[in-house]
PDB file of C-alpha atoms and ligand atoms in Angstrom:
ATOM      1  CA  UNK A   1       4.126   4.516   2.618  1.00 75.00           C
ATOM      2  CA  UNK A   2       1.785   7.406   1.311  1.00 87.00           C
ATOM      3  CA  UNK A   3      -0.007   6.605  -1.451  1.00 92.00           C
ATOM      4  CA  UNK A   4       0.950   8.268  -4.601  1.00 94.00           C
ATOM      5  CA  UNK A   5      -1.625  10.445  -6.763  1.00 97.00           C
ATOM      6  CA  UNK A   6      -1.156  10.311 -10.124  1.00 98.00           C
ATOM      7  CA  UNK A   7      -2.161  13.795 -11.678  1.00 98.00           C
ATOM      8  CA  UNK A   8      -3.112  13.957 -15.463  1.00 97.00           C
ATOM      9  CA  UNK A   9      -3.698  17.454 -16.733  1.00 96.00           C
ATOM     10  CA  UNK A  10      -2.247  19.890 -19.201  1.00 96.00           C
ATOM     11  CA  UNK A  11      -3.160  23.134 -17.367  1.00 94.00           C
ATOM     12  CA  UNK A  12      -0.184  23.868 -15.322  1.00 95.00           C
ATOM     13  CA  UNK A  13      -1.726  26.553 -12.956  1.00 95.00           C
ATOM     14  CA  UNK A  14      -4.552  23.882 -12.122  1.00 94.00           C
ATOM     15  CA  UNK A  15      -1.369  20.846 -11.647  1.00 96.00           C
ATOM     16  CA  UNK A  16       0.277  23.131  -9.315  1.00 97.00           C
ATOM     17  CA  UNK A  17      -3.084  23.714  -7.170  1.00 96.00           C
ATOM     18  CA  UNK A  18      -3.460  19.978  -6.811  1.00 97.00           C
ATOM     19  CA  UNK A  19      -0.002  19.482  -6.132  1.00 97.00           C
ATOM     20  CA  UNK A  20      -0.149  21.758  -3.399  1.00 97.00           C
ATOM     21  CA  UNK A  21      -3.493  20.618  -1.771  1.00 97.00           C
ATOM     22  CA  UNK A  22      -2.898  17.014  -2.110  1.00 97.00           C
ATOM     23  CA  UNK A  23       1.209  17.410  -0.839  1.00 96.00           C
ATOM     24  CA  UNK A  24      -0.321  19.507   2.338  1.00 96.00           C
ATOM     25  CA  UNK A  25      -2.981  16.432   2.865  1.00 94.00           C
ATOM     26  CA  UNK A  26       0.015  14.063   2.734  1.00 93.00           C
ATOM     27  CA  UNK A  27       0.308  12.620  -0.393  1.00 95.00           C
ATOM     28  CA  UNK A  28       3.326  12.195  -3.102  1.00 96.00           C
ATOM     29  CA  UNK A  29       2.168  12.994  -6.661  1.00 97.00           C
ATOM     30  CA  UNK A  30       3.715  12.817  -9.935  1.00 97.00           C
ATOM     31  CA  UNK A  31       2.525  14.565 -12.722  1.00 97.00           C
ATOM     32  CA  UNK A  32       1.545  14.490 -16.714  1.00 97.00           C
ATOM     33  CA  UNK A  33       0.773  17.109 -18.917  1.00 96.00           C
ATOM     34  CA  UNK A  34      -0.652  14.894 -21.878  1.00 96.00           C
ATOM     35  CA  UNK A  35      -2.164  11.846 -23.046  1.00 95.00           C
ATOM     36  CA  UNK A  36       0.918  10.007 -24.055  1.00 96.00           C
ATOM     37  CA  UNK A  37       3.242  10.613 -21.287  1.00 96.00           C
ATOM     38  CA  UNK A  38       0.113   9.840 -18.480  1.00 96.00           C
ATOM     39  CA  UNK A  39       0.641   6.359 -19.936  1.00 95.00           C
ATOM     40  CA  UNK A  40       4.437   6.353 -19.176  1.00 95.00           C
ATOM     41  CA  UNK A  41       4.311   7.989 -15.747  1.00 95.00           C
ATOM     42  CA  UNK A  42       1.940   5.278 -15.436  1.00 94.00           C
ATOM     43  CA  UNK A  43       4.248   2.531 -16.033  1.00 91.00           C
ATOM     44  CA  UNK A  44       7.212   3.950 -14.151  1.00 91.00           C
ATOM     45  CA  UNK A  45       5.458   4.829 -10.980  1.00 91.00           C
ATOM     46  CA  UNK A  46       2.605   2.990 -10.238  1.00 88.00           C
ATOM     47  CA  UNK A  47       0.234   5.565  -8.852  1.00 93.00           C
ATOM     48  CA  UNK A  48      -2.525   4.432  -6.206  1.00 92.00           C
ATOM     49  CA  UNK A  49      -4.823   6.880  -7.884  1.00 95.00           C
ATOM     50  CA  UNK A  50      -5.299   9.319 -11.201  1.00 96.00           C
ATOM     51  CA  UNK A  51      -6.809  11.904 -11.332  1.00 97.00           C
ATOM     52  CA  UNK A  52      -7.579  12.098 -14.763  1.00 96.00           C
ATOM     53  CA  UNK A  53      -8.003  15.241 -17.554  1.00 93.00           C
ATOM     54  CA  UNK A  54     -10.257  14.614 -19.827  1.00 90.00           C
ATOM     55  CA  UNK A  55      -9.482  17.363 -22.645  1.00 88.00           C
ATOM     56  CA  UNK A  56      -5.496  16.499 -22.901  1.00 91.00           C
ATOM     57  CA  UNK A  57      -3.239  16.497 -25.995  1.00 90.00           C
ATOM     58  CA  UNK A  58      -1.748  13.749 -27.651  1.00 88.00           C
ATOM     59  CA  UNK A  59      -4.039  11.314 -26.703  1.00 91.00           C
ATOM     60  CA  UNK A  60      -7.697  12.046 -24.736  1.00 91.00           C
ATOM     61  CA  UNK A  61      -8.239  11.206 -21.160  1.00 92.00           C
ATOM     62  CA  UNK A  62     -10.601   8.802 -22.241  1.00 90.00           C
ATOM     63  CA  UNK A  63      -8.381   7.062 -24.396  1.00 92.00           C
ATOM     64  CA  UNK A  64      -6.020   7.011 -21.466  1.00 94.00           C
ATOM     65  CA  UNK A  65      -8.296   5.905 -19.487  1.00 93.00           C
ATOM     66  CA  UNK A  66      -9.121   2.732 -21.871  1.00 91.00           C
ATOM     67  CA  UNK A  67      -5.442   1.761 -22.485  1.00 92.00           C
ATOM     68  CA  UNK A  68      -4.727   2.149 -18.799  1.00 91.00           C
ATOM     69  CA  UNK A  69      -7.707  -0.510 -18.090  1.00 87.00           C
ATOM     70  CA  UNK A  70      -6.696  -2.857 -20.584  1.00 86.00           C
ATOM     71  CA  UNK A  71      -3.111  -3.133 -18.708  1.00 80.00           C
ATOM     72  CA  UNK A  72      -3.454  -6.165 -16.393  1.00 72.00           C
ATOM     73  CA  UNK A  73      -3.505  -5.301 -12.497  1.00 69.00           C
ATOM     74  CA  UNK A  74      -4.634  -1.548 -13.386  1.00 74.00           C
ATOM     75  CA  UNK A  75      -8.303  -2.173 -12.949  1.00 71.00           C
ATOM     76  CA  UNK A  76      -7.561  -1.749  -9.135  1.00 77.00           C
ATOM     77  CA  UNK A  77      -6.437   1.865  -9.186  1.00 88.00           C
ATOM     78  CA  UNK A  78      -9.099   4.285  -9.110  1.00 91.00           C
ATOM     79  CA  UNK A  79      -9.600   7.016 -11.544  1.00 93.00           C
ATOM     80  CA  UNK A  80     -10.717  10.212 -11.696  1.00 93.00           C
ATOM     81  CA  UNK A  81     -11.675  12.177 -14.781  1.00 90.00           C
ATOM     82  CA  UNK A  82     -11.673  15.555 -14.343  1.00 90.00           C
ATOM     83  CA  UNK A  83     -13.562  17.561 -16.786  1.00 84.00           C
ATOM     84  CA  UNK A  84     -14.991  20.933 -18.092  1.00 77.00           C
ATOM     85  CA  UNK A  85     -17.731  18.917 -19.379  1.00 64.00           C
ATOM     86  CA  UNK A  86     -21.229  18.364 -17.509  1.00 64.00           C
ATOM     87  CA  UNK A  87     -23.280  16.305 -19.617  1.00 65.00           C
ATOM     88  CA  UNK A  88     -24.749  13.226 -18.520  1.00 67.00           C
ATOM     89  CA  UNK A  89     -24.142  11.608 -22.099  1.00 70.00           C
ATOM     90  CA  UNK A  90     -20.356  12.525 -21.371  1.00 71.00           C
ATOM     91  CA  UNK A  91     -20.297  11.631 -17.728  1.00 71.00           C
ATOM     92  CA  UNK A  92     -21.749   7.948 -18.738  1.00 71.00           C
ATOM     93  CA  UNK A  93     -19.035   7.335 -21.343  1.00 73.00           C
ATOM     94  CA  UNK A  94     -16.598   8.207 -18.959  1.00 71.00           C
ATOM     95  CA  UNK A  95     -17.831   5.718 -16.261  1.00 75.00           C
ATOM     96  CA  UNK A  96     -18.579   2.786 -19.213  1.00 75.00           C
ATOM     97  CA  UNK A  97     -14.642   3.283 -20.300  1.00 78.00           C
ATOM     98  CA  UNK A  98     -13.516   2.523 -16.791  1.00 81.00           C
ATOM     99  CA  UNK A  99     -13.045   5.660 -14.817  1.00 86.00           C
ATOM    100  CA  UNK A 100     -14.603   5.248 -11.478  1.00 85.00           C
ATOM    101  CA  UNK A 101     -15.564   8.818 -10.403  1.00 85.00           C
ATOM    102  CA  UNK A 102     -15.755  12.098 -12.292  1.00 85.00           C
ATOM    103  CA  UNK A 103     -15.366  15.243 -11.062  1.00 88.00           C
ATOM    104  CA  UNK A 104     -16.635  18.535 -13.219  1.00 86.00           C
ATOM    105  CA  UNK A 105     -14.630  22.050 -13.549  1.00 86.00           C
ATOM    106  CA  UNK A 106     -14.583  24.119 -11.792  1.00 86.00           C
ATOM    107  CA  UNK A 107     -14.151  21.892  -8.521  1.00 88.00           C
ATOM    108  CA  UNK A 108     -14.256  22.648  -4.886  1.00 91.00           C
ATOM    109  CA  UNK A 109     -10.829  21.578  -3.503  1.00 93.00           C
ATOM    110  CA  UNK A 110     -11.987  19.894  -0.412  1.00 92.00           C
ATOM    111  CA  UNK A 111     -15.101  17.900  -2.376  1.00 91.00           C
ATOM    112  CA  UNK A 112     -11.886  16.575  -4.924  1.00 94.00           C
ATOM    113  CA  UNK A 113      -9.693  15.590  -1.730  1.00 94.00           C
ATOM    114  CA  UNK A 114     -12.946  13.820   0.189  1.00 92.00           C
ATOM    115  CA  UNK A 115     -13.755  11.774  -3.162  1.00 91.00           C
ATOM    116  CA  UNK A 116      -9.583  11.075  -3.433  1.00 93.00           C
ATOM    117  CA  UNK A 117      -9.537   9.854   0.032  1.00 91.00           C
ATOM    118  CA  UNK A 118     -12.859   7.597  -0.153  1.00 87.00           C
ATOM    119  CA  UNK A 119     -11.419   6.046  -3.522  1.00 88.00           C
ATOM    120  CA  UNK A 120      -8.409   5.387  -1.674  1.00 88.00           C
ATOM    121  CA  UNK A 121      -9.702   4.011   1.171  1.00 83.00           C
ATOM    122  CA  UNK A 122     -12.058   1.214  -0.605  1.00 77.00           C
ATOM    123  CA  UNK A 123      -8.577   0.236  -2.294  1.00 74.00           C
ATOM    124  CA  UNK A 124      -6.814  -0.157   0.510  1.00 67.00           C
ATOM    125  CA  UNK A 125      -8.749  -1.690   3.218  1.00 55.00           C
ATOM    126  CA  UNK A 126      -7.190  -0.915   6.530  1.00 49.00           C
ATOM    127  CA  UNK A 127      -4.788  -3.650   7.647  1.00 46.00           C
ATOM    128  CA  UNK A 128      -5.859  -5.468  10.420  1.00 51.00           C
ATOM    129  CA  UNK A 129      -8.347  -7.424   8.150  1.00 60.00           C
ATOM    130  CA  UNK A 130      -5.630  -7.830   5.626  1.00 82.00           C
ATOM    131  CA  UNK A 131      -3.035  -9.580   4.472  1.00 88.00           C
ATOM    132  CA  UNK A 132       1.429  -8.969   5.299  1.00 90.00           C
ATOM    133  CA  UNK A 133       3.399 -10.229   2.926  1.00 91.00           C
ATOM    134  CA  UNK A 134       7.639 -10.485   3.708  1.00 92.00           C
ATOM    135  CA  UNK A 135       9.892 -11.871   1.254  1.00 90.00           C
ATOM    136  CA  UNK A 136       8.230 -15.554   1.207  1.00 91.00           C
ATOM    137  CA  UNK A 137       6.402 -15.014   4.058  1.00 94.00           C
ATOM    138  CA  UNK A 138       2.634 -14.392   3.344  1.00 94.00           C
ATOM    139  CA  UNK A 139       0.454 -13.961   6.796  1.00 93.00           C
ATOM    140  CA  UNK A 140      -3.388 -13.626   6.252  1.00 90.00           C
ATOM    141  CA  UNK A 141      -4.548 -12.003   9.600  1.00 85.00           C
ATOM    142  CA  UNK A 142      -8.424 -12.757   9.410  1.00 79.00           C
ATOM    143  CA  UNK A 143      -7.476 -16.405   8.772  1.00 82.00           C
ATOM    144  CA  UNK A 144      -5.093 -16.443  11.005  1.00 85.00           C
ATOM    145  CA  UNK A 145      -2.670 -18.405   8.521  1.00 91.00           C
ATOM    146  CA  UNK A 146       0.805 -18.365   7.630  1.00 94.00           C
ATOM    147  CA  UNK A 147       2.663 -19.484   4.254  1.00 95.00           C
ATOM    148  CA  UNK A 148       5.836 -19.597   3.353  1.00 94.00           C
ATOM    149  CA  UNK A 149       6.458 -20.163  -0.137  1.00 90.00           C
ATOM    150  CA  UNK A 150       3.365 -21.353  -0.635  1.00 89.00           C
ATOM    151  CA  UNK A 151       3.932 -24.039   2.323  1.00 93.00           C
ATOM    152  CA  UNK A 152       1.577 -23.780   5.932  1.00 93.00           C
ATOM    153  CA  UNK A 153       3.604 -22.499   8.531  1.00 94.00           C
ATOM    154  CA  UNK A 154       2.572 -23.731  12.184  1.00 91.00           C
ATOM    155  CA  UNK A 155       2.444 -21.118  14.628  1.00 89.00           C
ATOM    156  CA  UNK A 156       1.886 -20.834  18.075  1.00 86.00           C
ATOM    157  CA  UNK A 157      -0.411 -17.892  19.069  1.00 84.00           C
ATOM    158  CA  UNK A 158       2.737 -15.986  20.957  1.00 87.00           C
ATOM    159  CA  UNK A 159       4.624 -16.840  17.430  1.00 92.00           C
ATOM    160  CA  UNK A 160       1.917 -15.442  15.535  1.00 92.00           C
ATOM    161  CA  UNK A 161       2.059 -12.251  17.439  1.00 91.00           C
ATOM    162  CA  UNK A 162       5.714 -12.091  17.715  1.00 94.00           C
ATOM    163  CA  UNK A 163       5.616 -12.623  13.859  1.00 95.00           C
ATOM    164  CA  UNK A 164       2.850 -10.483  12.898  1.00 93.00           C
ATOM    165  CA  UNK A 165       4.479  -7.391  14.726  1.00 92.00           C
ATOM    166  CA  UNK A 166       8.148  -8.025  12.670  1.00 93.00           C
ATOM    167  CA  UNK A 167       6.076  -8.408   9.760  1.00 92.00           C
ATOM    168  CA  UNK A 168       4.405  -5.133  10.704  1.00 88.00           C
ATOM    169  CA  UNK A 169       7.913  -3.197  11.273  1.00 87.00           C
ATOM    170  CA  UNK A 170      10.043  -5.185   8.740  1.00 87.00           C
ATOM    171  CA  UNK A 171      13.759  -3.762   8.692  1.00 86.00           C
ATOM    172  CA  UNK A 172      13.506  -2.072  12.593  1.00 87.00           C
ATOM    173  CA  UNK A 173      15.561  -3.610  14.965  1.00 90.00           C
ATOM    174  CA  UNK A 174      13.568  -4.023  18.642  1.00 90.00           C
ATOM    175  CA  UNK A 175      15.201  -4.699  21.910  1.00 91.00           C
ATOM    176  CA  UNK A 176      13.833  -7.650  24.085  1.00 90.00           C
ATOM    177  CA  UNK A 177      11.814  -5.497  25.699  1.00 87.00           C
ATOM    178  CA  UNK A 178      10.299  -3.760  23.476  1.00 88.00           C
ATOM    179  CA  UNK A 179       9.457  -6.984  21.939  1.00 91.00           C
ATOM    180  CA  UNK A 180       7.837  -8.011  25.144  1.00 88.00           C
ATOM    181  CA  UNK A 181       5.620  -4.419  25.433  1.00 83.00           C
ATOM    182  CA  UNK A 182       4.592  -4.802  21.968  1.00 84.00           C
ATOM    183  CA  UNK A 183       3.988  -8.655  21.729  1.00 86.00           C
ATOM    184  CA  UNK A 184       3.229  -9.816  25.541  1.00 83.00           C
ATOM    185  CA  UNK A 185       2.472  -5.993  26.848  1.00 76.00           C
ATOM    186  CA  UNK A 186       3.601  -3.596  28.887  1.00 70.00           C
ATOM    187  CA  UNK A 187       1.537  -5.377  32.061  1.00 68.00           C
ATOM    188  CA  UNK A 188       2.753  -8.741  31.927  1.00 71.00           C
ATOM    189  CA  UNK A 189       6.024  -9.857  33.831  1.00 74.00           C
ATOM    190  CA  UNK A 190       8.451 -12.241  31.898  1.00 77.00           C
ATOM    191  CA  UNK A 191      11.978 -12.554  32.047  1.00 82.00           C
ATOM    192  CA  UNK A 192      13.613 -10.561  28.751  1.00 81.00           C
ATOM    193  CA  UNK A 193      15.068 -14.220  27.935  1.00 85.00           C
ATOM    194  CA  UNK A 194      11.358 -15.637  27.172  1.00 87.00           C
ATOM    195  CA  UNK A 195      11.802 -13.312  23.913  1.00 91.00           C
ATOM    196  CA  UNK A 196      14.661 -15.651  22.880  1.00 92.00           C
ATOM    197  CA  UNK A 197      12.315 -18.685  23.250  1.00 90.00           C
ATOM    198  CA  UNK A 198      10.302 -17.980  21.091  1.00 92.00           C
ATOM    199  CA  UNK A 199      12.177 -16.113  18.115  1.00 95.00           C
ATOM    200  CA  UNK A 200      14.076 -19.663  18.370  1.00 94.00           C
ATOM    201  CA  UNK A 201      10.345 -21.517  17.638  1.00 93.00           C
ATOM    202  CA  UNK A 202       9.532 -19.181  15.579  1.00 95.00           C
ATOM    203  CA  UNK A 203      12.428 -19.425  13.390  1.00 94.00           C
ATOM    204  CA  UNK A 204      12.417 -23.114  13.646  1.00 93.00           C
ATOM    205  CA  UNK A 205       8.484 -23.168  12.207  1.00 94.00           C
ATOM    206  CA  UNK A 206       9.621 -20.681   9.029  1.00 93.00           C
ATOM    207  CA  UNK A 207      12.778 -22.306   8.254  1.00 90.00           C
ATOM    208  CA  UNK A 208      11.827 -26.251   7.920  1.00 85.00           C
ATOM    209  CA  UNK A 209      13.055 -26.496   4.749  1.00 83.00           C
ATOM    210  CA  UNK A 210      15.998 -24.810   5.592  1.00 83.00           C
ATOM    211  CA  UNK A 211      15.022 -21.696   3.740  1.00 85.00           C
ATOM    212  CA  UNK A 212      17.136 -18.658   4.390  1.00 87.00           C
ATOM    213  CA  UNK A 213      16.227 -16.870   7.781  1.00 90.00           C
ATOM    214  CA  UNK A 214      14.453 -13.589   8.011  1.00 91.00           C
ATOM    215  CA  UNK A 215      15.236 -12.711  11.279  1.00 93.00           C
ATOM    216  CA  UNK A 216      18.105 -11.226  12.348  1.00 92.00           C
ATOM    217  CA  UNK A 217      20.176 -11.313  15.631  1.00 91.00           C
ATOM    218  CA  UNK A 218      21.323  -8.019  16.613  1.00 88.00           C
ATOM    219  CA  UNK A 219      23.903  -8.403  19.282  1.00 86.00           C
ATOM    220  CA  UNK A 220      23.492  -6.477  22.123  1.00 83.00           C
ATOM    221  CA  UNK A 221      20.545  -4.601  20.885  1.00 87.00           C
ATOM    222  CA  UNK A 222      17.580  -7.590  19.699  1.00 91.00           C
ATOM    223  CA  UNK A 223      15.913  -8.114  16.979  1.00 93.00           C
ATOM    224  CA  UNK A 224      15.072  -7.454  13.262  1.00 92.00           C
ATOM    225  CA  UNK A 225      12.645  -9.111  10.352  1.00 92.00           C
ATOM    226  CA  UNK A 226      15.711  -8.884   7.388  1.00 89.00           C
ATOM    227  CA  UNK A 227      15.831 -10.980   4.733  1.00 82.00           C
ATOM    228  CA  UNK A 228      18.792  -8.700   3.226  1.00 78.00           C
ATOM    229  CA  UNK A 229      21.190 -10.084   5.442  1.00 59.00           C
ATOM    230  CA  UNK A 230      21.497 -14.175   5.468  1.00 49.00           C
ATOM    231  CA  UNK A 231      22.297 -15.423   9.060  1.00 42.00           C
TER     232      UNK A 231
HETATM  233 CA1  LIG B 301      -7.224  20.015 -20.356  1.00 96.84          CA
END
């Protein structure tokens, strides 16, 4: 999903700039226009990022700023301040309060939408080093592990793949053979009914303790990582 910005700022011609710039660069965004309501935005959306006003009413950016670090799992998100201010005293109290960046008005558009995307990029690693989590299902794919529930899940390396591309595309349903392009690709030769093989080991290794299964039998069509419908 795109991550969502978080905009903080009581000057409506400058929210509807950054609305605009950072919609057109592919972002949603939600928006505050004080102190107070920042913090409730906060708690209903969970934004990726803030961008952060420093001079707001109701309640400071830095204040914001503060009560938004003391939440727990909020130290993650970067934010922003934005601010008319220049000094060096100011820019150091807004770092020490938590803000991770700080940006002075006036800004240059594309300097605001580099620093966004470099904030959000050391907060969300890209995935191949990470970690895909499915209903119980947790698969760390540097470690090459899989839990479920907390329990180790034994996989052989065509279940891993077969499991880690499901986990990658929960919900779609894929055909046998585009289960074999993706998982055994598009060069190697095996009979469409291989694919059934091994979603039946696969299956077998998640479900041990007779858990519900995730994976769903489309008839006629293949296959689907679902763990709304119980098979
Ligand atoms: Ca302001």
């Amino acid at each position: 999903m795109k991550p969502l910005v978080m905009i903080v700022e009581d000057e409506a011609a400058l929210v509807t700039v950054l609305r605009y710039n950072l919609e057109k660069e592919g972002y949603r965004v939600c928006e505050a226009m004080d102190g107070e309501e920042a913090l409730t935005v906060f708690a209903e959306s969970n934004p990726d990022l803030v961008l952060l006003d420093w001079m707001l009413p109701a309640l400071s950016g830095i204040e914001v700023c503060r009560q938004l670090r003391r939440k727990p799992g909020v130290r993650e998100v970067p934010i922003v301040m934005l601010t008319a201010r220049g000094e060096e005293a100011d820019k150091v109290r807004g770092l020490n309060t938590g803000a991770d960046d700080y940006i002075t008005k006036p800004f240059s558009v594309p300097e605001l939408l580099a620093r966004v995307k470099a904030h959000l990029r050391r907060v969300q690693p890209s995935q191949p080093k990470g970690v895909l989590e499915y209903d119980t299902v947790t698969m760390d794919l540097g470690a090459h592990r899989v839990t479920r529930a907390g329990r180790h899940v034994h996989l052989g390396p065509t279940e891993f793949r077969l499991l880690r591309f499901l986990m990658q595309n929960p919900g779609s349903v894929f055909s046998r053979e585009a289960l074999l392009n993706a998982v055994w690709g598009p060069d190697i030769y095996v009979e469409p009914r291989t694919v059934d093989v091994h979603i039946r080991r696969l299956r077998k290794a998640l479900n041990t303790e007779g858990e519900v299964d995730l994976i769903r039998t489309v008839r006629a069509a293949g296959y689907a990582l679902d763990a709304s419908v119980t098979a």
